[in-house]
Coordinates of C-alpha atoms in Angstrom, one line a residue:
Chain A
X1 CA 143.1 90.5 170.5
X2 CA 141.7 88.0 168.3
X3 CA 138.0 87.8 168.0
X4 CA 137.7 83.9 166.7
X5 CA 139.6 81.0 166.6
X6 CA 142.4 81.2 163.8
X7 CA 141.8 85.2 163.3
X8 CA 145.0 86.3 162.4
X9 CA 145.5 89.7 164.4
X10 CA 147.9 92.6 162.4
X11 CA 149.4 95.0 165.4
X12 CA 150.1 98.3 165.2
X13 CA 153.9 98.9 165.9
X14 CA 154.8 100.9 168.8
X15 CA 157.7 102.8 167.5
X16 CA 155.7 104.7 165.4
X17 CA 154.8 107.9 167.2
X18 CA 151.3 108.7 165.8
X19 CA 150.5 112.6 167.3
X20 CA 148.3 113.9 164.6
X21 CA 144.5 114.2 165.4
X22 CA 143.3 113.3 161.9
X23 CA 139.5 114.1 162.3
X24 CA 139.3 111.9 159.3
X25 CA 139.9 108.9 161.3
X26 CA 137.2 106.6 161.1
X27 CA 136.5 105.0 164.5
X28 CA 136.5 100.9 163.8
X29 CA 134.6 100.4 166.7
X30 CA 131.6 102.8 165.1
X31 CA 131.4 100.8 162.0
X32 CA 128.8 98.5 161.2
X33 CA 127.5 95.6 159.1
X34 CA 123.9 94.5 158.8
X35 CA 122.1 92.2 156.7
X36 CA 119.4 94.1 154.9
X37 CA 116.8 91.9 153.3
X38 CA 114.3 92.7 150.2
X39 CA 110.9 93.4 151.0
X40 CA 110.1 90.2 149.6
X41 CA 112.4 88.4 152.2
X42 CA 111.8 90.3 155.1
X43 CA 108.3 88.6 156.2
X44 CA 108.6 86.2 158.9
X45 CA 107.0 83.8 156.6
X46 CA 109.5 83.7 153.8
X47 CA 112.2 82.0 155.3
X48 CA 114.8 81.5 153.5
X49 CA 117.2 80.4 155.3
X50 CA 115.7 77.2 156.6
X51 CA 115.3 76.7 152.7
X52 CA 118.7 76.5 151.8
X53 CA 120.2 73.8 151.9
X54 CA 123.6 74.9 150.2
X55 CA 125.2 78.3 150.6
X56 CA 128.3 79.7 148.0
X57 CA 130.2 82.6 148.7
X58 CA 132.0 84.3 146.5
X59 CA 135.1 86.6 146.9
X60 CA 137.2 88.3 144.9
X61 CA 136.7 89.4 140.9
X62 CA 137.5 86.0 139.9
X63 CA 135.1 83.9 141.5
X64 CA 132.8 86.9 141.4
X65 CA 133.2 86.6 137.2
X66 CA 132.7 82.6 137.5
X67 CA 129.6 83.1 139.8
X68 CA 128.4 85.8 136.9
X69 CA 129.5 83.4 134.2
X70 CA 127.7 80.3 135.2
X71 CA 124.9 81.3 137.9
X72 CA 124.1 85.2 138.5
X73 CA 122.8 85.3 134.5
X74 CA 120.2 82.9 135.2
X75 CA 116.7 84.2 136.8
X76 CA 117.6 85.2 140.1
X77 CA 115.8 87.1 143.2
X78 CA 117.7 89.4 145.4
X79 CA 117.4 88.5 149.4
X80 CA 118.9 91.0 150.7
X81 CA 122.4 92.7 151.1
X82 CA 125.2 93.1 153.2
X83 CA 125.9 96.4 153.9
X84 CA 128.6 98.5 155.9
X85 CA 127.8 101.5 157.5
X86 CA 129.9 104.2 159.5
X87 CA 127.5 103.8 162.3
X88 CA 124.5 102.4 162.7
X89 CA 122.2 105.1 160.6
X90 CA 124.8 106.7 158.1
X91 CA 124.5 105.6 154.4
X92 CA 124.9 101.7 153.4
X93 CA 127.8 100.7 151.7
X94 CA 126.8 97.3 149.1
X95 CA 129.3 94.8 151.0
X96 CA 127.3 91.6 149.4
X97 CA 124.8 90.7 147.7
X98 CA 122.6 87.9 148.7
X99 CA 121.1 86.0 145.4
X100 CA 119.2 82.5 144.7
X101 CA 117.8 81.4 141.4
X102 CA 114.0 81.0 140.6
X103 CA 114.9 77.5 139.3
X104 CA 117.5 76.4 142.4
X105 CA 115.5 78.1 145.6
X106 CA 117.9 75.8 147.9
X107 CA 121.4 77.2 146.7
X108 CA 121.9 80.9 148.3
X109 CA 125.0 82.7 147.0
X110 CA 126.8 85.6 148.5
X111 CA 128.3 87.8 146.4
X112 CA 131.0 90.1 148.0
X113 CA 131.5 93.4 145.7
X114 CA 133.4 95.3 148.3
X115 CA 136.4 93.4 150.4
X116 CA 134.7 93.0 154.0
X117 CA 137.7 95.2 156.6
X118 CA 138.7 92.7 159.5
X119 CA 136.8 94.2 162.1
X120 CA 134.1 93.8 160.3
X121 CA 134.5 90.0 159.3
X122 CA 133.3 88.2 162.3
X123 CA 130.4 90.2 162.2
X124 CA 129.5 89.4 158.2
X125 CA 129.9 85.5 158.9
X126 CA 127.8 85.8 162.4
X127 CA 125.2 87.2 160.6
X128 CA 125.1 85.4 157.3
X129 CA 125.1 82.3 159.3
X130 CA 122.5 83.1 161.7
X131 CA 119.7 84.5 158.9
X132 CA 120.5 80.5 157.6
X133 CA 119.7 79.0 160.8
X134 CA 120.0 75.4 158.9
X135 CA 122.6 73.5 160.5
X136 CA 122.2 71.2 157.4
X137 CA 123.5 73.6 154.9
X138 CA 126.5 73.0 153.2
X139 CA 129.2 75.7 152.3
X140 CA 131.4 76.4 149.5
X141 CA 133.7 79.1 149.7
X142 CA 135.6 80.5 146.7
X143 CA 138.3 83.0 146.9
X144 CA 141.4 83.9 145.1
X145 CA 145.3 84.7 146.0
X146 CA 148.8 86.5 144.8
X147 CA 151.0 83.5 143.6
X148 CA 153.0 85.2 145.6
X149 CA 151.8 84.4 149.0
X150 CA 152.1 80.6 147.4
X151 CA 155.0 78.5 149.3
X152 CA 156.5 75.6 147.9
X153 CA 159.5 74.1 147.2
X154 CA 158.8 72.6 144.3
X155 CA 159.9 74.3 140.7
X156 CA 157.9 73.4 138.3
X157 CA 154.6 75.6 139.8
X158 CA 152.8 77.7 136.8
X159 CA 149.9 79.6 138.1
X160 CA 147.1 79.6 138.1
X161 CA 146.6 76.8 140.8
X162 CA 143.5 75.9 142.3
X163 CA 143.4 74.7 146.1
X164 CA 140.9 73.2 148.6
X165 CA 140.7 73.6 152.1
X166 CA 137.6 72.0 154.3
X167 CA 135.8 71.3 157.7
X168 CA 136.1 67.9 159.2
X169 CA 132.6 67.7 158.8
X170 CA 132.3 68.0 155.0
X171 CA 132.6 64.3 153.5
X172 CA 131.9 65.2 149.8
X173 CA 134.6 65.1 146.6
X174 CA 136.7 67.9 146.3
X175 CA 137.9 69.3 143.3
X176 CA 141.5 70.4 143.5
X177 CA 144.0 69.2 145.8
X178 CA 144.3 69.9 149.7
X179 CA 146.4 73.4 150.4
X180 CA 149.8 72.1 151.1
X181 CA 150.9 73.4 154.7
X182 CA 153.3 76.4 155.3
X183 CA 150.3 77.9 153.3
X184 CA 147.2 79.6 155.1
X185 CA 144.3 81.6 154.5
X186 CA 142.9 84.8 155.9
X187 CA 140.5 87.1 155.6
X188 CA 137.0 86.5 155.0
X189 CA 137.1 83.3 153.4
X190 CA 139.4 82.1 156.3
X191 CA 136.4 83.6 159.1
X192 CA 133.8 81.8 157.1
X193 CA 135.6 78.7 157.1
X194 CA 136.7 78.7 160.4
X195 CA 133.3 79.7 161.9
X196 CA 132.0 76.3 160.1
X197 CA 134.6 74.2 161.6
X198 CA 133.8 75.1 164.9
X199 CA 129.5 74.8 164.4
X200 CA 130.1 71.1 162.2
X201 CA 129.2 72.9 159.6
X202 CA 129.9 71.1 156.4
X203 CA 132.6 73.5 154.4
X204 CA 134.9 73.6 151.3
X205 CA 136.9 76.5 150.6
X206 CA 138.2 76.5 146.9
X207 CA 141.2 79.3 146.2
X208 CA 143.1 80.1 143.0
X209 CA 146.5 81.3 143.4
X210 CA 147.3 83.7 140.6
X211 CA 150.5 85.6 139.1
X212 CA 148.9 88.3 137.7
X213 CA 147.7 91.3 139.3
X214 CA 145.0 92.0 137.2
X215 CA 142.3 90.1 136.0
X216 CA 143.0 87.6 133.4
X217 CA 140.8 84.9 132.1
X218 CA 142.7 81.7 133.3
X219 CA 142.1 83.1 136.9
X220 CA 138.3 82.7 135.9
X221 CA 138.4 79.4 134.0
X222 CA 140.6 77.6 137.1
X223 CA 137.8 77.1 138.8
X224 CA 136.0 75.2 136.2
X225 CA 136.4 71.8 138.1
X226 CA 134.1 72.8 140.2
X227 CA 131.5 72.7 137.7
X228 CA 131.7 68.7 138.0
X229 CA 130.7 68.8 141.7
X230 CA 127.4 70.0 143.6
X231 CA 126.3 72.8 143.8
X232 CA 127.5 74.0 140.6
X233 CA 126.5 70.7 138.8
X234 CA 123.3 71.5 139.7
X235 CA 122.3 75.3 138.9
X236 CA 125.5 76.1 136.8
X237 CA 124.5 76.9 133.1
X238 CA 127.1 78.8 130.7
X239 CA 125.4 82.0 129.8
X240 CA 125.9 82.9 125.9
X241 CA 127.6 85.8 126.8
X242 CA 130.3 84.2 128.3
X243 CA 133.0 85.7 126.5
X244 CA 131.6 89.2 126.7
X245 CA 131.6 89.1 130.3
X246 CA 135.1 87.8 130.5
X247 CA 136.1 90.5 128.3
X248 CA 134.6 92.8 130.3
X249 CA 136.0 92.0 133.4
X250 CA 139.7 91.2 132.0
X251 CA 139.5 94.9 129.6
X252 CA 141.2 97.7 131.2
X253 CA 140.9 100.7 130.0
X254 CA 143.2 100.9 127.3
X255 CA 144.3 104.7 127.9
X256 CA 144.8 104.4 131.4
X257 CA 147.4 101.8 130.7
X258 CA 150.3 103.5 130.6
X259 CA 152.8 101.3 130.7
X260 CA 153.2 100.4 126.5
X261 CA 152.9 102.7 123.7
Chain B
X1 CA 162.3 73.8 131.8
X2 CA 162.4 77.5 130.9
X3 CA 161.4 78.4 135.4
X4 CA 165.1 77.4 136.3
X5 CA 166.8 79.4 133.0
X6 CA 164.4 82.5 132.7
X7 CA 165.4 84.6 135.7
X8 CA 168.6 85.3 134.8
X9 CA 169.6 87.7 132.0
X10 CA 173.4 86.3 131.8
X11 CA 172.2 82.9 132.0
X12 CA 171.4 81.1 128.8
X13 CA 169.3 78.1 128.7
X14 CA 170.7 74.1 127.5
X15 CA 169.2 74.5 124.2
X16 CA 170.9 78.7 123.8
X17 CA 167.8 80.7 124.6
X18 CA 167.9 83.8 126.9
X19 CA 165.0 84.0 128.0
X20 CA 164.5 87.7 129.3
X21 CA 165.2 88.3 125.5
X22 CA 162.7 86.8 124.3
X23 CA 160.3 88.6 126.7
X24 CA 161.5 91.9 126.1
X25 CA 160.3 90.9 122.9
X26 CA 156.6 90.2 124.3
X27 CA 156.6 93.4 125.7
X28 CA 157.0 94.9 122.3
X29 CA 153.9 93.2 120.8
X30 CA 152.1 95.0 123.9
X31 CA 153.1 98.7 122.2
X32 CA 150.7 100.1 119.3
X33 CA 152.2 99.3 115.7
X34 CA 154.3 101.8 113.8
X35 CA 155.3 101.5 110.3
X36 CA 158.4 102.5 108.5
X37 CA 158.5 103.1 104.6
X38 CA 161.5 104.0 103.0
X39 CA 161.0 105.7 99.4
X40 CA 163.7 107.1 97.0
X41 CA 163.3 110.4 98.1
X42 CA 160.9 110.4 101.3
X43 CA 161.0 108.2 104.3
X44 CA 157.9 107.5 106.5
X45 CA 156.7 106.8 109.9
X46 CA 153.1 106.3 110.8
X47 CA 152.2 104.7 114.3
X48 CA 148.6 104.0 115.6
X49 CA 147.8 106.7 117.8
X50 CA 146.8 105.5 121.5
X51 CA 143.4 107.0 122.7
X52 CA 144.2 109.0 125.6
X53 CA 141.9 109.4 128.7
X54 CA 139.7 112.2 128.9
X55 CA 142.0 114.4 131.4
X56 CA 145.0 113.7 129.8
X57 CA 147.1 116.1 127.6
X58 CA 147.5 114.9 124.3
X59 CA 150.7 115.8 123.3
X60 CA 152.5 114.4 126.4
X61 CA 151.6 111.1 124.7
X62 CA 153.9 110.6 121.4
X63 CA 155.1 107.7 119.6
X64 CA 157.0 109.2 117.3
X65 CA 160.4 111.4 118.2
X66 CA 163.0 113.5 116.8
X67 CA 166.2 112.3 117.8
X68 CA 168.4 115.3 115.4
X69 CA 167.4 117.4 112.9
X70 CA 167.5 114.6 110.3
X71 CA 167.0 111.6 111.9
X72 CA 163.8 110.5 113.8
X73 CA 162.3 107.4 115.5
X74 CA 159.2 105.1 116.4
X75 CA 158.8 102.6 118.8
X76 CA 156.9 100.3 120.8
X77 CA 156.9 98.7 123.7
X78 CA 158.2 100.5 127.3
X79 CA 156.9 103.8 127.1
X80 CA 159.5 104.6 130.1
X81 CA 162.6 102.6 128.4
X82 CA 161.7 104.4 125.1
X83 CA 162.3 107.8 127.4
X84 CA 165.7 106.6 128.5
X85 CA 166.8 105.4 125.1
X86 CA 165.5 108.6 123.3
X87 CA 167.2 110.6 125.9
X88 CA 170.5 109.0 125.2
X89 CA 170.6 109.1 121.5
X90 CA 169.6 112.7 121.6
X91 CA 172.7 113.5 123.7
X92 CA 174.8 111.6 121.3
X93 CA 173.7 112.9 118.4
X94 CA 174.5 116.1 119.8
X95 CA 177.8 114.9 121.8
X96 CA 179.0 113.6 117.8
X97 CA 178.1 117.1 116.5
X98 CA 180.6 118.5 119.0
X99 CA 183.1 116.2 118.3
X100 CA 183.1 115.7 115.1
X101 CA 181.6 118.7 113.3
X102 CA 179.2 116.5 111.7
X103 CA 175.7 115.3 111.9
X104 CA 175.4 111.8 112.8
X105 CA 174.6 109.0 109.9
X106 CA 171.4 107.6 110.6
X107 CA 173.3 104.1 110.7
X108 CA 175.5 105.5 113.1
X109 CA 173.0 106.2 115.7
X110 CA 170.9 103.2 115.1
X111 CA 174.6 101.5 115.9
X112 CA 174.6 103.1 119.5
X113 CA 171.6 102.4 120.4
X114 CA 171.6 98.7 119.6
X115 CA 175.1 98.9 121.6
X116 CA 173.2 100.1 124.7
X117 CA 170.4 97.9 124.4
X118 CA 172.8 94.9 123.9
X119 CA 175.4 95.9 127.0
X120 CA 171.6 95.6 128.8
X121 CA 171.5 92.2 127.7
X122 CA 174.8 91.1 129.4
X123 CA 174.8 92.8 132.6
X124 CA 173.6 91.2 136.3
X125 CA 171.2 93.2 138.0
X126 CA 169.4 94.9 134.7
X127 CA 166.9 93.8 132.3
X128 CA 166.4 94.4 128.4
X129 CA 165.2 97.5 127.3
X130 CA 161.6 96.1 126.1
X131 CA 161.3 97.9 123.2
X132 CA 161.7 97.9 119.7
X133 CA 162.8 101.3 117.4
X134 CA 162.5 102.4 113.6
X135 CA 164.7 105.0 113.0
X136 CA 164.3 106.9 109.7
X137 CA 166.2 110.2 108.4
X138 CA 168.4 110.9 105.8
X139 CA 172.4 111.0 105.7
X140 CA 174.9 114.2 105.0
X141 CA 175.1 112.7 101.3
X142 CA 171.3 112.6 100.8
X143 CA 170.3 108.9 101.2
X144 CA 167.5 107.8 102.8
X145 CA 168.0 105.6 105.6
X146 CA 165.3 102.9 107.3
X147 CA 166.5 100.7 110.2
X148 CA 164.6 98.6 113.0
X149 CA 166.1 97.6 116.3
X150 CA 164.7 95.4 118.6
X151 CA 165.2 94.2 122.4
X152 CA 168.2 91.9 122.1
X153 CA 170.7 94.8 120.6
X154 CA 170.0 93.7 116.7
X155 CA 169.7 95.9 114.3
X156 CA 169.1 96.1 110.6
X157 CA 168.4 98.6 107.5
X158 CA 165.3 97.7 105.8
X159 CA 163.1 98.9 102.8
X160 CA 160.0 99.2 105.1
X161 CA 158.9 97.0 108.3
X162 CA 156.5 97.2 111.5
X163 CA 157.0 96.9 114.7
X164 CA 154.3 96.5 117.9
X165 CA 151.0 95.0 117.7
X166 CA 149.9 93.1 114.6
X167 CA 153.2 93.8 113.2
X168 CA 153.8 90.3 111.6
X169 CA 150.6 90.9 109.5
X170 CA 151.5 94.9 108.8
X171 CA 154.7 93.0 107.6
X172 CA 153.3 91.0 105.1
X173 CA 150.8 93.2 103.6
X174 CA 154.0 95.7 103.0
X175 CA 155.7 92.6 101.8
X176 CA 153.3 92.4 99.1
X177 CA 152.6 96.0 98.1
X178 CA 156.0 97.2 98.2
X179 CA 158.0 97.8 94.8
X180 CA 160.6 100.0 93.2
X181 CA 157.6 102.2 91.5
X182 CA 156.0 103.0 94.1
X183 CA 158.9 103.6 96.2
X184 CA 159.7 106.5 93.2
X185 CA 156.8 108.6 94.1
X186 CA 156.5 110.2 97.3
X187 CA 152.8 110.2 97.2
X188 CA 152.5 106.6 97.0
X189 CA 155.3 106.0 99.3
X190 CA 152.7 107.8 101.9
X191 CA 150.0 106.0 100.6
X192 CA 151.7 102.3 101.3
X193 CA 152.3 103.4 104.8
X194 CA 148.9 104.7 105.5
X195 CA 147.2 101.4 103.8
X196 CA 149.4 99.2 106.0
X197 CA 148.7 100.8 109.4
X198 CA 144.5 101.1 108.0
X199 CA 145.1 97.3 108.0
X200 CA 145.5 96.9 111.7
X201 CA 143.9 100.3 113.1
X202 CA 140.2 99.7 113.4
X203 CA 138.4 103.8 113.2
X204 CA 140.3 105.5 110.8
X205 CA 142.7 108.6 110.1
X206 CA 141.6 109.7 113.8
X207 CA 143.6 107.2 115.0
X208 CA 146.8 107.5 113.1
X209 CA 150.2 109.4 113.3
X210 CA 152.3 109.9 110.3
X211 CA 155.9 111.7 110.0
X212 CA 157.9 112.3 106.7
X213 CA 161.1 113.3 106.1
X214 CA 162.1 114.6 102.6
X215 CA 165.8 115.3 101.3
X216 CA 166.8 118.5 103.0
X217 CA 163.9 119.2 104.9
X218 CA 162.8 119.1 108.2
X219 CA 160.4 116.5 109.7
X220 CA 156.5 117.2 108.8
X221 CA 153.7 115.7 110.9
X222 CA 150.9 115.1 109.0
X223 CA 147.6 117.0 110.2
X224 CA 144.4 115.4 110.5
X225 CA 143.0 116.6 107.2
X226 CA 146.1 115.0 105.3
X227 CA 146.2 112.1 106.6
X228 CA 141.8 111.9 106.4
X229 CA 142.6 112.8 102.4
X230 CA 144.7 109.7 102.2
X231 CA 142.4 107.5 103.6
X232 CA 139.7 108.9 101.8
X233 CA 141.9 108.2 98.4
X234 CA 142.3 104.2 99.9
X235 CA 138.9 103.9 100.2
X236 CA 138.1 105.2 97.1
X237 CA 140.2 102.5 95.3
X238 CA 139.0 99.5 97.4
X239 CA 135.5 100.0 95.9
X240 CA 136.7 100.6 92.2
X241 CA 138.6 97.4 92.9
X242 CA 135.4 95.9 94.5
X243 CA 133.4 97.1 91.3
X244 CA 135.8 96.1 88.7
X245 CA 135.5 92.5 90.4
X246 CA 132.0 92.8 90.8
X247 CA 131.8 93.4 86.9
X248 CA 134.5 90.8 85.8
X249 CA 132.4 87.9 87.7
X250 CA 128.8 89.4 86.4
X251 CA 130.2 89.1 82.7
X252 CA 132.0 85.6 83.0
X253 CA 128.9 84.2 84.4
X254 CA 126.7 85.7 81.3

């Protein structure tokens, strides 16, 4: 049963005749997420959210590496985290990382680390939203896809692409062009978006659709027009190590590459 | 323009490319580099040795091959399309024995194999082997043979060449220090294939592979301690060579 408007639901199928009793099965409806703050964030008089008046949320390793590339080297404070738990007292699991610079206390980014299970996703955007409790922040969402999963009929695609999707309340520029219909998007950048369509909250979703199934640094560098438009033209500054931390995040492990001698 | 012509391996572009080819080619810039030197009485093969991960067992992970008695290959590119390929010319070789009654020529099973990688060039539903062989051994009557075959079913005899990473620049660098002298002595005929791969591989003998054949004799992988003598012996000769120009400048400028 679908939790939230435009939650796409994944049924089991019947005609598979399930009898084992795996004791390893992790009951969904057990599992939690909480937002954990920092000490430093926790008082009642620290509020944060009422501060901020953008929010960006990133998902994925690509717009994780651009958020590390042009905001997360500057000075920063941890809020707080998004954890998963098992149940409500087993050990957290990092889901996200909650983040705002010294210099830029009204832009909040959410970094996800871990990819946030569907059960779980209403709960993460229910949460996030209510700790901002601003009904004047503005949202920008970036997320990344398989080229695959792109539809088109035109020929001449070369990847990456970079696509925008927002609420009908968000009246500023966008960067890349409008996702073309049969396409959608799901997941956690879909709950997040849709949650803000139905509040008015103002929202821009930004995905890259990419061809290659690992890491590469055009992924990364695709979303660069974004760096003309709020927030980024605000708090985004090129760290000096920008090529190191692209290596880094493009590098695998040469000897577990098997594939070429 | 090359979306609607490079899906296809039987279907060739307006201006005559085939474009699965030419990245099968790609694919063998992706393997390590190995370096082929022919000498008058030795031949040479010395590949840059992949690091391997902690767990894993060494010797599973080998660039360079034994295809017959006298005849052995590098390559790079598809470790599991080098597998096949290997496989195959191993059988011949030994199928041609049979046969025949003789050891294959080095040429000969260079020939098949570039015959198989170019029927894989021409047929619906496969792609090109993405890899690229030297072959190096020595013929019944005692010549020493050195060929390179690539992706598209090419192949050709050569005096020494690379293949893999970096090999365009391994290439020149033999270009340049190749000749007939040194090919006459076997020691230097090591030495050129060592200094070309020390071009290209970053830490050292650690990280190289070498395999000679001499006339009549089996195929001899190089222990560490050889090859580290080698490199010890380039070394050496860079800073003389530093020195001596070091010197020459000092005294033109007094």
């Amino acid at each position: 049963m679908a939790t939230f408007f435009g939650e796409v639901v994944f049924s089991a199928s019947r005609a598979i005749d399930d009898e084992d009793d795996d004791d390893s099965f992790v009951n969904e409806n057990s599992e939690v997420i909480t937002l954990d703050l920092s000490p430093a964030f926790s008082k009642p008089t620290n509020d944060v959210g009422k501060a901020t008046d953008q929010l960006v949320l990133t998902l994925g390793p690509a717009a994780n590496v651009f958020a590390d590339c042009y905001i997360l080297h500057q000075e920063k404070e941890t809020v707080g985290t998004m954890n998963k738990r098992l149940d409500r007292d087993g050990q957290p699991i990092e889901g996200a990382i909650l983040s705002r610079l010294r210099e830029h206390t009204d832009v909040l980014l959410c970094k996800c680390v871990k990819d946030i299970e569907q059960h779980l996703q209403f709960s993460f955007v229910e949460q996030l939203f209510s700790f901002l409790g601003n009904s004047n922040t503005s949202v920008t969402i970036l997320s990344s896809c398989s080229g695959s999963d792109y539809k088109t009929h035109r020929q001449d695609v070369s990847f990456p692409i970079l696509r925008c999707l927002k609420t009908s309340s968000f009246t500023g520029e966008v960067a890349a062009p409008h996702l073309e219909p049969p396409n959608t998007i799901s997941g956690l950048a879909s709950s997040a978006l849709s949650y803000c369509q139905i509040h008015g909250i103002p929202a821009v979703m930004y995905v890259i659709y990419t061809d290659s199934i690992f890491m590469d640094s055009g992924a990364i560098t695709a979303f660069n027009p974004l760096l003309k438009l709020q927030p980024f033209r605000k708090v985004a500054k090129k760290t000096n190590n920008f090529q190191g931390i692209i290596k880094a995040a493009v590098d695998r492990p040469s000897n577990l590459d098997s594939l070429y001698t | 323009m090359s979306d609607r012509y490079d899906r296809a391996i039987t279907v060739f572009s307006p201006d005559g490319h085939l474009f699965q080819v030419e990245y099968a080619q790609e694919a063998v810039k992706k393997g390590s580099t190995a370096v082929g030197v022919r000498g008058q009485d030795i031949v040479v093969l010395g590949v840059e040795k992949k690091s391997v991960a902690k767990l894993q067992e060494e010797r599973t992970v080998r660039k360079i091959c034994l295809l017959d008695d006298h005849v052995c290959m590098a390559f790079a590119g598809l470790t599991a399309d080098a597998r096949i390929l290997i496989n195959r010319a191993r059988v011949e070789c030994q199928s041609h024995k049979l046969t025949v009654e003789d050891p294959v020529t080095v040429e000969y099973i260079t020939r098949h194999m570039a015959q198989l990688k170019q029927r894989y060039t021409q047929s619906n539903g496969r792609r090109p082997f993405g890899l690229s062989t030297l072959v190096m051994g020595f013929d019944y009557d005692g010549t020493p043979r050195l060929y390179q075959t690539d992706p598209a079913g090419t192949y050709h005899s050569w005096k020494a060449n690379a293949i893999g990473r970096s090999a365009k620049s391994v290439r020149e660098f033999l270009e340049e220090h190749y000749s007939e002298e040194v090919s006459a002595s076997e020691h230097e005929t090591v030495k050129l294939a060592v200094k070309a791969l020390l071009e290209v591989v970053q830490s050292g003998a650690k990280n190289i592979e070498m395999a000679v054949m001499k006339r009549g004799e089996p195929l001899k992988m190089f222990e560490l301690e050889e090859i580290e003598k080698f490199v010890a012996e380039i070394e050496k000769e860079k800073e003389e060579e530093a020195e001596k120009k070091k010197q020459k400048k000092a005294g033109k400028e007094t």
